[in-house]
mmCIF file of C-alpha atoms in Angstrom:
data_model
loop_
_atom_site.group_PDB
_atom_site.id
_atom_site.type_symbol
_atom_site.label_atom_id
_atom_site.label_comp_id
_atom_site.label_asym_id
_atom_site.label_seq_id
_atom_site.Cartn_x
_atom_site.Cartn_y
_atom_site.Cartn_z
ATOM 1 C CA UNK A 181 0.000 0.000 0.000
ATOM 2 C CA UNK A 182 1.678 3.309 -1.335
ATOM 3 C CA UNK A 183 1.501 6.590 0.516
ATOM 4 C CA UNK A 184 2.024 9.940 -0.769
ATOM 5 C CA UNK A 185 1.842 12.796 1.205
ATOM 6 C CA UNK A 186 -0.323 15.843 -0.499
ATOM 7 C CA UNK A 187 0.922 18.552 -2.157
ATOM 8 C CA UNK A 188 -0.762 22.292 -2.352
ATOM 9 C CA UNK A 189 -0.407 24.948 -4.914
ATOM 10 C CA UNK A 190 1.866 28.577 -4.391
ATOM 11 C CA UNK A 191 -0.368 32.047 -3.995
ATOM 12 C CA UNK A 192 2.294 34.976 -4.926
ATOM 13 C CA UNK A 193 3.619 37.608 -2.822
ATOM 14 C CA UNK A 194 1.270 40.562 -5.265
ATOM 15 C CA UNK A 195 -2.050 37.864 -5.265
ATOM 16 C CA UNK A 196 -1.970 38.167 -0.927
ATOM 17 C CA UNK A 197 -1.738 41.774 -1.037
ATOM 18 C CA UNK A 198 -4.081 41.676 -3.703
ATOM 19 C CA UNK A 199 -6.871 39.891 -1.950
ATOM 20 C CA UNK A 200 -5.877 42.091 1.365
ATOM 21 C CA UNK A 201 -6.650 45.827 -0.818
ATOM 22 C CA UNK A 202 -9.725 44.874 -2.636
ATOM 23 C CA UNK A 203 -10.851 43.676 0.983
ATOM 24 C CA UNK A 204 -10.623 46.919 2.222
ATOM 25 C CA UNK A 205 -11.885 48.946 -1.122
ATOM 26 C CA UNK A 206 -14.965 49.584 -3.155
ATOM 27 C CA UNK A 207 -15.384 46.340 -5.663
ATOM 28 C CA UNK A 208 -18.246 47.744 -7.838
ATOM 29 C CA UNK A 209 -18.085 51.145 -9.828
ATOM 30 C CA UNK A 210 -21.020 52.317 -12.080
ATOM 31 C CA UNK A 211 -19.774 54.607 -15.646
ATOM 32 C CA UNK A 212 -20.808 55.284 -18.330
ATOM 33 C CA UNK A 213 -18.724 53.687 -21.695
ATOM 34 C CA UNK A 214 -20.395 54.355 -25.729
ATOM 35 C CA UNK A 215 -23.500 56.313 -23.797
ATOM 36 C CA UNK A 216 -24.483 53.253 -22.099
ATOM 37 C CA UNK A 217 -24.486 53.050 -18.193
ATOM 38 C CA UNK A 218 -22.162 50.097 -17.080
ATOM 39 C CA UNK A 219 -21.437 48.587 -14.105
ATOM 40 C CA UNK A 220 -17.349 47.135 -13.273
ATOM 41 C CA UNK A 221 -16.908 44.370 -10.351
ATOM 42 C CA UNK A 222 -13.591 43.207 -9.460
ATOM 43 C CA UNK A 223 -13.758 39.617 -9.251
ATOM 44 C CA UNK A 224 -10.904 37.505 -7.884
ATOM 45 C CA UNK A 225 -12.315 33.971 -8.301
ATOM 46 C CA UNK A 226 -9.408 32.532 -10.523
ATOM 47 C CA UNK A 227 -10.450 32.297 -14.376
ATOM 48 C CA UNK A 228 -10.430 28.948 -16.364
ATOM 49 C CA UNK A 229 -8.238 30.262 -18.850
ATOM 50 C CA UNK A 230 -7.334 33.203 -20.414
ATOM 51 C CA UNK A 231 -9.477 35.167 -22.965
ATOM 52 C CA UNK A 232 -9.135 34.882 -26.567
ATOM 53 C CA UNK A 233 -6.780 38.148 -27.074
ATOM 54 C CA UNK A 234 -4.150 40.011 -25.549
ATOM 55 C CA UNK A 235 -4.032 44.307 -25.597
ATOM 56 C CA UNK A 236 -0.593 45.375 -25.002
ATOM 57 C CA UNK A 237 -1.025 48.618 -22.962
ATOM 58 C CA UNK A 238 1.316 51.227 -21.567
ATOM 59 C CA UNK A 239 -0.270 52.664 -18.473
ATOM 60 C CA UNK A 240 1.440 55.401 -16.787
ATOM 61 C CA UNK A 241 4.140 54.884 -19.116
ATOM 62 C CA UNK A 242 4.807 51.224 -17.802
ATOM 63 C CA UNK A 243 4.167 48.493 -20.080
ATOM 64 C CA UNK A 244 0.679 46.031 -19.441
ATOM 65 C CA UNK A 245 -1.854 43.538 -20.348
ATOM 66 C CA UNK A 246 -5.510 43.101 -20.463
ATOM 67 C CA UNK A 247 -7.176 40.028 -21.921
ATOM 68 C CA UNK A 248 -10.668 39.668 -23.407
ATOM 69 C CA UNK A 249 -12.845 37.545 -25.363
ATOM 70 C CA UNK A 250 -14.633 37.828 -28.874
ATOM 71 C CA UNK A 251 -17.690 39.241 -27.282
ATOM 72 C CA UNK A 252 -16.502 42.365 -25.804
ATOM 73 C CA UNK A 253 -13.878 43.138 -29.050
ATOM 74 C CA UNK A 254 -17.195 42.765 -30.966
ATOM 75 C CA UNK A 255 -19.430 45.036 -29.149
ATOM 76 C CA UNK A 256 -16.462 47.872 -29.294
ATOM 77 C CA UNK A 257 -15.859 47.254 -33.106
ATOM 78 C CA UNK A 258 -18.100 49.778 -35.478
ATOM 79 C CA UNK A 259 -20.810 49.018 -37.892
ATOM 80 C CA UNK A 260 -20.430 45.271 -39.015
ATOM 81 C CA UNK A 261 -16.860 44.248 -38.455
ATOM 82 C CA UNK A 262 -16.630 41.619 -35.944
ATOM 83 C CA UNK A 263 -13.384 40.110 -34.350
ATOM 84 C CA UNK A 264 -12.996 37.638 -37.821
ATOM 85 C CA UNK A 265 -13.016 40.669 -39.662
ATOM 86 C CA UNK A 266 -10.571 42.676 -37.682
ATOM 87 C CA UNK A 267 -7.592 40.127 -37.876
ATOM 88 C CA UNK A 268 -8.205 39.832 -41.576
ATOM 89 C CA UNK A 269 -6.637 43.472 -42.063
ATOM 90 C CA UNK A 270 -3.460 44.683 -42.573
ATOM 91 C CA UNK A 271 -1.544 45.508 -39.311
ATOM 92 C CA UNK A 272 -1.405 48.877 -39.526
ATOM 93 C CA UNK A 273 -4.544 48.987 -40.400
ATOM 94 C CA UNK A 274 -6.321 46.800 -37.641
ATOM 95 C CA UNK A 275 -4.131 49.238 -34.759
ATOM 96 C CA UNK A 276 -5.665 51.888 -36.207
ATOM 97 C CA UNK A 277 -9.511 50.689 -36.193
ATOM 98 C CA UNK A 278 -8.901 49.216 -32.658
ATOM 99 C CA UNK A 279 -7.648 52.111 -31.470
ATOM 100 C CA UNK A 280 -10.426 54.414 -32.238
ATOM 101 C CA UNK A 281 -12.337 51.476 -30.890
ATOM 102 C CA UNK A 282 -11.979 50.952 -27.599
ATOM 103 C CA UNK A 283 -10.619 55.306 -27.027
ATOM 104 C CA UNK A 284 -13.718 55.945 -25.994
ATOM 105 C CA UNK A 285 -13.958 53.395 -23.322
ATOM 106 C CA UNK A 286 -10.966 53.289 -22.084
ATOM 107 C CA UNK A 287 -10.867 56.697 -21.301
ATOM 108 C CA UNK A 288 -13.470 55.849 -19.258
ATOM 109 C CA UNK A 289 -11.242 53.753 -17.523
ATOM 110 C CA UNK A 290 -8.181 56.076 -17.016
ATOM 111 C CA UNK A 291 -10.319 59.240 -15.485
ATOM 112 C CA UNK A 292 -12.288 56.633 -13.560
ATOM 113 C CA UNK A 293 -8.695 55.561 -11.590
ATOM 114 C CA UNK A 294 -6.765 58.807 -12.598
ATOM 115 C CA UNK A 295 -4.288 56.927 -14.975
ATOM 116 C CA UNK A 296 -2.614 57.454 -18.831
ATOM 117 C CA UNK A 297 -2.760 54.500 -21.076
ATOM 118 C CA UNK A 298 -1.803 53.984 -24.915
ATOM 119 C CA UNK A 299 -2.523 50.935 -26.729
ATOM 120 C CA UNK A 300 0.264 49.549 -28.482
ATOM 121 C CA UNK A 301 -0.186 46.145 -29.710
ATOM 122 C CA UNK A 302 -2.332 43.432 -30.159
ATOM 123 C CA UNK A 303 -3.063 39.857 -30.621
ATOM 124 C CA UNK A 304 -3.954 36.034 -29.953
ATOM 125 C CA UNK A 305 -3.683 35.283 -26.194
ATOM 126 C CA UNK A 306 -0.349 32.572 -26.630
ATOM 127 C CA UNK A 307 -0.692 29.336 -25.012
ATOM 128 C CA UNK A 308 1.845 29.858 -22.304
ATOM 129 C CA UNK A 309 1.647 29.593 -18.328
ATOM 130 C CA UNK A 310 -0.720 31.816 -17.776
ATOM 131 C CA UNK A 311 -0.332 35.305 -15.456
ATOM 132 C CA UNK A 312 -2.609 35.427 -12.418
ATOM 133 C CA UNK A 313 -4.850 38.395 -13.182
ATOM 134 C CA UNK A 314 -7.583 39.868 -11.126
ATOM 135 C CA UNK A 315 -11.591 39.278 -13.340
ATOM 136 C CA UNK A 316 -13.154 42.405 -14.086
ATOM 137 C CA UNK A 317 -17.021 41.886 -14.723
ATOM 138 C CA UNK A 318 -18.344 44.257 -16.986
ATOM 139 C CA UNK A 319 -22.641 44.499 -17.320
ATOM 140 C CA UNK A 320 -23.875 46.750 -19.389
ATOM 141 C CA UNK A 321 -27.161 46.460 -21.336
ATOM 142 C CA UNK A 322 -27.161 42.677 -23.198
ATOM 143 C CA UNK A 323 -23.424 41.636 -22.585
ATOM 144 C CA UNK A 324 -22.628 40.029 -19.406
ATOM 145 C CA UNK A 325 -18.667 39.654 -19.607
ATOM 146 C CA UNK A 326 -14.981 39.761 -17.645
ATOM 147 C CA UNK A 327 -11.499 40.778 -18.729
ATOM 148 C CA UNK A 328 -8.423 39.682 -17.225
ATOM 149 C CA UNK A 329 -6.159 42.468 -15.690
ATOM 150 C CA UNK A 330 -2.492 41.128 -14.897
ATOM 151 C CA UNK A 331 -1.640 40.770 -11.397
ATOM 152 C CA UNK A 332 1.989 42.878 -11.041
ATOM 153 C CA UNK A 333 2.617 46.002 -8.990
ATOM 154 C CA UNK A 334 1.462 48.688 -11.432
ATOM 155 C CA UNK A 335 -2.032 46.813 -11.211
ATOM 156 C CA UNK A 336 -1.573 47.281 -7.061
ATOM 157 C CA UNK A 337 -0.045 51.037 -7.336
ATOM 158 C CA UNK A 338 -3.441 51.333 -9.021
ATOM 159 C CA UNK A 339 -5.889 49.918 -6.779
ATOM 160 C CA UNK A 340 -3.771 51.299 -3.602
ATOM 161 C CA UNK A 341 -5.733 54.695 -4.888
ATOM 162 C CA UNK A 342 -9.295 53.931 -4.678
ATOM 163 C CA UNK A 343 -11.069 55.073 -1.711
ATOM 164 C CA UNK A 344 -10.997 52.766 1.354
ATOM 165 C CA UNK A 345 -14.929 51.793 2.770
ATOM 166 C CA UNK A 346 -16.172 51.998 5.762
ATOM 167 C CA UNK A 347 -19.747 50.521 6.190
ATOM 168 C CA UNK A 348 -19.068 50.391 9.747
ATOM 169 C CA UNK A 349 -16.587 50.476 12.470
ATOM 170 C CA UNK A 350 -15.482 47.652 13.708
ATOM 171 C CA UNK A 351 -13.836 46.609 16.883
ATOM 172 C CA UNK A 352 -10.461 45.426 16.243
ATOM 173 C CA UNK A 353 -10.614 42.198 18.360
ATOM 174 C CA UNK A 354 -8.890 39.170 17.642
ATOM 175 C CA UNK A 355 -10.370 35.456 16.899
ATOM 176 C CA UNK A 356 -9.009 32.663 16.038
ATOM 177 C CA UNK A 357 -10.830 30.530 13.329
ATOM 178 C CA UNK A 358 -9.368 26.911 13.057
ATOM 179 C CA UNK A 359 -8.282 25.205 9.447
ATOM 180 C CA UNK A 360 -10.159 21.923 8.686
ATOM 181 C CA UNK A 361 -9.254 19.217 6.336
ATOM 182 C CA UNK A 362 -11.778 16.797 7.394
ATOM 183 C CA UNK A 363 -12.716 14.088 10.235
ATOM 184 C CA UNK A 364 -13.232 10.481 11.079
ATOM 185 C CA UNK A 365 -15.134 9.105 14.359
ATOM 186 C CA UNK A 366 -13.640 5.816 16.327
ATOM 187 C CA UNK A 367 -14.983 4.331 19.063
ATOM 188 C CA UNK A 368 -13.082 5.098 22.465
ATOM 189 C CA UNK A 369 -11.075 1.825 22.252
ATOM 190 C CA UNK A 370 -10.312 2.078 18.800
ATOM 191 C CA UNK A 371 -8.852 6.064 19.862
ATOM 192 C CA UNK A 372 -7.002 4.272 23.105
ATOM 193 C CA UNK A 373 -5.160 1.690 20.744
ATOM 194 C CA UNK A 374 -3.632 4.324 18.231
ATOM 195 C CA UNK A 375 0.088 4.508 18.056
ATOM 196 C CA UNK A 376 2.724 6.139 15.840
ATOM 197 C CA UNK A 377 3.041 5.167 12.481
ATOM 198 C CA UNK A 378 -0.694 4.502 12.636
ATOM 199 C CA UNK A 379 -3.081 5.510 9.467
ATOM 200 C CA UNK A 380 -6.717 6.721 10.074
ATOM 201 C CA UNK A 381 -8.833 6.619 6.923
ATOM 202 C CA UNK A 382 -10.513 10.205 6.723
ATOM 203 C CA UNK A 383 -14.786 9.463 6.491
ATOM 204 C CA UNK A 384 -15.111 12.793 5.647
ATOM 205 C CA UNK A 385 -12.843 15.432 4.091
ATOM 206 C CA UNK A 386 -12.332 18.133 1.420
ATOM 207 C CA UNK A 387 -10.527 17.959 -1.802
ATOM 208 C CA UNK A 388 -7.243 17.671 -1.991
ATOM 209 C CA UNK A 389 -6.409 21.183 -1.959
ATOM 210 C CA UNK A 390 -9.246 22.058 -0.123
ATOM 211 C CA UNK A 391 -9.911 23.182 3.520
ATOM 212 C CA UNK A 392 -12.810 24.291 5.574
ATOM 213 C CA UNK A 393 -12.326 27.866 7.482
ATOM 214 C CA UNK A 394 -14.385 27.179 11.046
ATOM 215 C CA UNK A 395 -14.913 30.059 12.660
ATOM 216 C CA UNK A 396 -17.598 28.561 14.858
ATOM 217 C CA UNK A 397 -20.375 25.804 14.808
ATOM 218 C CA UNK A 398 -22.638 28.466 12.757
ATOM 219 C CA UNK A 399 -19.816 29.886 10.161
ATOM 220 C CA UNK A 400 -17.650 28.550 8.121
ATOM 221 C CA UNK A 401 -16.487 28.900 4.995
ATOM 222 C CA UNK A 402 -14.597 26.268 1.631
ATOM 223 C CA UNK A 403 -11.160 27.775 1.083
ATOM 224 C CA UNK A 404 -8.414 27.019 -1.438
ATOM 225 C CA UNK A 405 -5.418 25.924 0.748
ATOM 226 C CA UNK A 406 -1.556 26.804 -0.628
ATOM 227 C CA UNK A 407 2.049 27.227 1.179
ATOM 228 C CA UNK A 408 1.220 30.462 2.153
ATOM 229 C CA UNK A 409 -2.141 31.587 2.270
ATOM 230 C CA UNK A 410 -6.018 30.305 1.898
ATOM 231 C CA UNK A 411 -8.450 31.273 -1.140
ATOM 232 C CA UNK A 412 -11.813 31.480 -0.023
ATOM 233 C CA UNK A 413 -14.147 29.910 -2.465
ATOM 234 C CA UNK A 414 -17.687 30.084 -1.036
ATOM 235 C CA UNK A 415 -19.554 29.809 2.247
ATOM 236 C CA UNK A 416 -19.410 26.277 3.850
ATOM 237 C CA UNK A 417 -22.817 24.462 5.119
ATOM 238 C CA UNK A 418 -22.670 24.099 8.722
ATOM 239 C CA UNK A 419 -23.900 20.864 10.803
ATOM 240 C CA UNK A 420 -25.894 23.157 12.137
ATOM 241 C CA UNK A 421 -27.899 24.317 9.280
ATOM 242 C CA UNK A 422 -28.669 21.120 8.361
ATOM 243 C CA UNK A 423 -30.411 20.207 11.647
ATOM 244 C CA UNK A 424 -33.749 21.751 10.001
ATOM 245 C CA UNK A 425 -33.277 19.787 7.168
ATOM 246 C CA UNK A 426 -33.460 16.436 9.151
ATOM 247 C CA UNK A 427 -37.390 14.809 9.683
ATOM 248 C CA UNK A 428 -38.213 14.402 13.313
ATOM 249 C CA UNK A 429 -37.743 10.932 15.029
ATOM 250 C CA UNK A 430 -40.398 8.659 15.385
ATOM 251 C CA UNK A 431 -41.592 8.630 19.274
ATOM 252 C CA UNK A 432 -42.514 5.238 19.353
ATOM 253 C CA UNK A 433 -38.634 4.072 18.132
ATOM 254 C CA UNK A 434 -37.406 7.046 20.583
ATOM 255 C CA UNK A 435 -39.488 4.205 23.001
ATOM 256 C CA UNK A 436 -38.725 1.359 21.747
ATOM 257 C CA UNK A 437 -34.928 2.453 21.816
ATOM 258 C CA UNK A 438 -34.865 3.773 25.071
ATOM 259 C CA UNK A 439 -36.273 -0.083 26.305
ATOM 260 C CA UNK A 440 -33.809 -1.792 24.400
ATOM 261 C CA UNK A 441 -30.783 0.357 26.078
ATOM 262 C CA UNK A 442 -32.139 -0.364 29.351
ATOM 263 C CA UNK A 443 -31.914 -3.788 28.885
ATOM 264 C CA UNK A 444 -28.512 -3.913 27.263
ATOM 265 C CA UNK A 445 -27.015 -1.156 29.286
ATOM 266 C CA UNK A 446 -24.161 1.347 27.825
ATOM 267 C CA UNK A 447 -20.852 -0.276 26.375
ATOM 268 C CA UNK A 448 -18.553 3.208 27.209
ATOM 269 C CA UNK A 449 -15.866 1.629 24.543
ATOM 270 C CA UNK A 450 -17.715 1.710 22.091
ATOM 271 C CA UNK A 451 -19.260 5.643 22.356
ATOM 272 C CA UNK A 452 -18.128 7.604 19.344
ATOM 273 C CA UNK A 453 -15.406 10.078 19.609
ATOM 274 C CA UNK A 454 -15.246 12.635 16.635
ATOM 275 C CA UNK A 455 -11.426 13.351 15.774
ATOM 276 C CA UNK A 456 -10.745 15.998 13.659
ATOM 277 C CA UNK A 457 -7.814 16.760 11.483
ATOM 278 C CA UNK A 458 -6.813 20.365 11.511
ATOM 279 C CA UNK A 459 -4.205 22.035 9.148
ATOM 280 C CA UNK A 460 -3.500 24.533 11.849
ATOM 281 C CA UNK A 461 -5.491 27.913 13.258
ATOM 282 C CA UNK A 462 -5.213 31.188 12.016
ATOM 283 C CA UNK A 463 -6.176 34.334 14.022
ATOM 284 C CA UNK A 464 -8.241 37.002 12.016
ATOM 285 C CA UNK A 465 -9.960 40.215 12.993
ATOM 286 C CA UNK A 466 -13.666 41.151 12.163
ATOM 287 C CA UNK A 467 -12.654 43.252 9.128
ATOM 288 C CA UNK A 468 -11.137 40.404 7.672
ATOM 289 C CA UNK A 469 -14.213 38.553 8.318
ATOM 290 C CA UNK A 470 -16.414 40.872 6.972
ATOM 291 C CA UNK A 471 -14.308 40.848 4.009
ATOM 292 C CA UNK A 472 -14.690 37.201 2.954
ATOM 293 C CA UNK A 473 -15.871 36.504 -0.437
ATOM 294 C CA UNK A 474 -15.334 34.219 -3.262
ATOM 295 C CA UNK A 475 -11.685 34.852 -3.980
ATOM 296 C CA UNK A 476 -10.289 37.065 -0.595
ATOM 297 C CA UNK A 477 -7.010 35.113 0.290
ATOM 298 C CA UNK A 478 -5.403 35.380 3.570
ATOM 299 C CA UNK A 479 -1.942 34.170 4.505
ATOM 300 C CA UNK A 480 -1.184 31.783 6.778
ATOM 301 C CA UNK A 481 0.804 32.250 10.085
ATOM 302 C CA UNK A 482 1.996 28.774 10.159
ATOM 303 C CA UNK A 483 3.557 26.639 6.998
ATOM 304 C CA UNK A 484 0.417 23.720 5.644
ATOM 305 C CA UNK A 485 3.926 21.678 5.889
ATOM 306 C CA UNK A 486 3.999 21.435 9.285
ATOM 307 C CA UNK A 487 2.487 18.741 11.435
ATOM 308 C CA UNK A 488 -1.475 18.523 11.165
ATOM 309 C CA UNK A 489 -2.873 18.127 14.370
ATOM 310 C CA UNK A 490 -5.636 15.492 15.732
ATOM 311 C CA UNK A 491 -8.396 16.720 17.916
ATOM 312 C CA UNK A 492 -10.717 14.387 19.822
ATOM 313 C CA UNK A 493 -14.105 16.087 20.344
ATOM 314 C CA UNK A 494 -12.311 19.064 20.663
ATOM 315 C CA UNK A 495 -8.901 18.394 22.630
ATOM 316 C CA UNK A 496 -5.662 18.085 20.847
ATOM 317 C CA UNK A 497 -4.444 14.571 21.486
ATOM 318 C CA UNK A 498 -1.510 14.654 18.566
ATOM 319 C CA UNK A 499 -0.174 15.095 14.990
ATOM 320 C CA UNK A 500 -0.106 13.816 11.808
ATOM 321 C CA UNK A 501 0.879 14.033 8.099
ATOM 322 C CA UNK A 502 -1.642 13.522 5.407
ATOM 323 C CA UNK A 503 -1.465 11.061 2.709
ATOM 324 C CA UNK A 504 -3.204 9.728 -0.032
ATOM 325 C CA UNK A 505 -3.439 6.203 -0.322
ATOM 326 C CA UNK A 506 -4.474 4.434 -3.421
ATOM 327 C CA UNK A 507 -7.560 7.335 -4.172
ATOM 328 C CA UNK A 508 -8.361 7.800 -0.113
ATOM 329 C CA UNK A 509 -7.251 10.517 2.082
ATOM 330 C CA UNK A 510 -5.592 8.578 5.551
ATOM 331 C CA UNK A 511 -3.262 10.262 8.387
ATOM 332 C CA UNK A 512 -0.365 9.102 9.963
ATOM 333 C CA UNK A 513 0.098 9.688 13.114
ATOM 334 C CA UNK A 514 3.549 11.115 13.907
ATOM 335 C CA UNK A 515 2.615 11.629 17.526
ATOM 336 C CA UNK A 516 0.371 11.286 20.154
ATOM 337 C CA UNK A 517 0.667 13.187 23.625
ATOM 338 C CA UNK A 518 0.740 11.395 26.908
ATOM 339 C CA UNK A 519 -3.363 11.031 27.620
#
């Protein structure tokens, strides 16, 4: 039986300080590009892949990208030339059309965030390892789109001067939300008779790269773990908010059961003990937690390579590495304390 111990993606220096701005700044701006009111929402879920073409921009005289798809180059192109039609001409010839193009909207853009730009190329998207770039959602009328701004400092320097918002202050208090991967449940014998070098099979877990951001019983949320930081990708159902969900017990088996136990009496080995495997516990404040959306990353205080610890209804009883075993997610224990 193989192990291999699981491996997490890397989150760049520019995407944590990224996620950290856009936390504290207005996401969704309303202007008006070709006479048409349109509203812009920064997005920082991750995109599947790149848009069809590349603009080669210089933006306060420093050299950038923006990608976008056929849909948006159409709706900026005049009369009936479409995208097919605009890589048919000559290349002096296309700059120029494109150019006068997209002017009007992009200068929408540059007094909206106070900067210069100049286009000065533009083509396929190449099939290369792709940039991270922060979505931009743009809705305006019958087109429902996003282009892909590159993630580098310019793009930062740039959102560093939006207005910060304040809905409302916030005590700066401390909590600590733990880091879940997942979680078995043992009897109390089968807990007593673990040693090191032991492998618990995981009943329930996350994906591989997954983990689930507790805060308590009633919030939580699916994150994106990496080396350094966590992604958030959506709110995580509680066991909590399921308990509505569940259809009341019979009485007469709530009875029945109650007769049979008893008779038989209570076996205390064999009373389920929940163990949970947690990646570690990071401390955040309420800003940060008002800031969680789809996307917002946070960095970790503690490497995801260190030890992962094993919690028994709550108490820390040791650590363990996690490895995947023939398609199933197991620990090892590395360590147990004295109980």
């Amino acid at each position: 039986m193989s192990t291999q111990p699981l491996a997490y993606k890397n989150l760049s220096a520019a995407q944590l300080t990224l996620s950290r701005l856009l936390c504290a700044r207005q996401n969704t701006f309303t202007t008006v590009i070709n006479q048409s009111e349109t509203e812009l929402e920064f997005s920082q879920q991750p995109a599947d892949q790149l848009p069809s073409h590349t603009l080669h921009l210089e933006l306060n005289g420093h050299p950038y990208r923006i990608y976008l798809g056929n849909r948006l180059l159409d709706a900026f192109l005049p009369g009936k030339l479409d995208h097919q039609g605009l890589q048919k001409l000559p290349d002096d010839l296309r700059m120029a059309v494109l150019n006068h193009a997209i002017t009007p909207s992009f200068q929408s853009f540059s007094e909206l965030l106070g900067i210069s730009w100049s286009l000065q190329n533009f083509e396929s998207t190449k099939p290369e390892e792709p940039p991270a770039t922060l979505g931009l959602n743009i809705r305006q009328n019958s087109i429902n789109t996003r282009i892909e701004l590159q993630i580098d400092d310019l793009l930062l320097s740039i959102l560093e001067a939006i207005p910060t918002h304040h809905p409302r202050s916030l005590p700066d208090i401390p909590f600590w939300a733990t880091l879940e991967k997942g979680q078995s449940r043992l009897s109390l014998s089968e807990l007593k008779s673990l040693e090191t070098g032991d492998i618990v099979f995981l009943d329930q877990h996350t994906s591989d790269e997954q983990v689930i951001v507790r805060v308590n019983r009633r919030t939580a949320f699916l994150g994106e773990l990496a080396n350094a930081g966590v992604s958030i990708i959506q709110r995580h159902q509680t066991m909590d908010e399921h308990e509505h969900e569940e259809l009341p017990a019979d009485p007469e088996d709530d009875q029945g059961m109650e007769h049979g136990d008893a008779e038989a009496g209570i076996d205390l080995h064999n009373l389920p003990v929940n163990v949970t495997f947690e990646v570690g516990q990071q401390q955040l404040t309420l800003a940060e937690l008002q800031g969680m959306q789809a996307g917002y990353v946070f960095e970790l205080d503690r490497s995801v390579e260190q030890p992962v610890n094993i919690r028994a209804n709550g108490k820390l009883i040791g650590h363990c590495e996690l490895v995947q075993i023939e398609n199933r997610l197991g620990a090892r224990i590395t360590h147990l304390h004295d109980q």
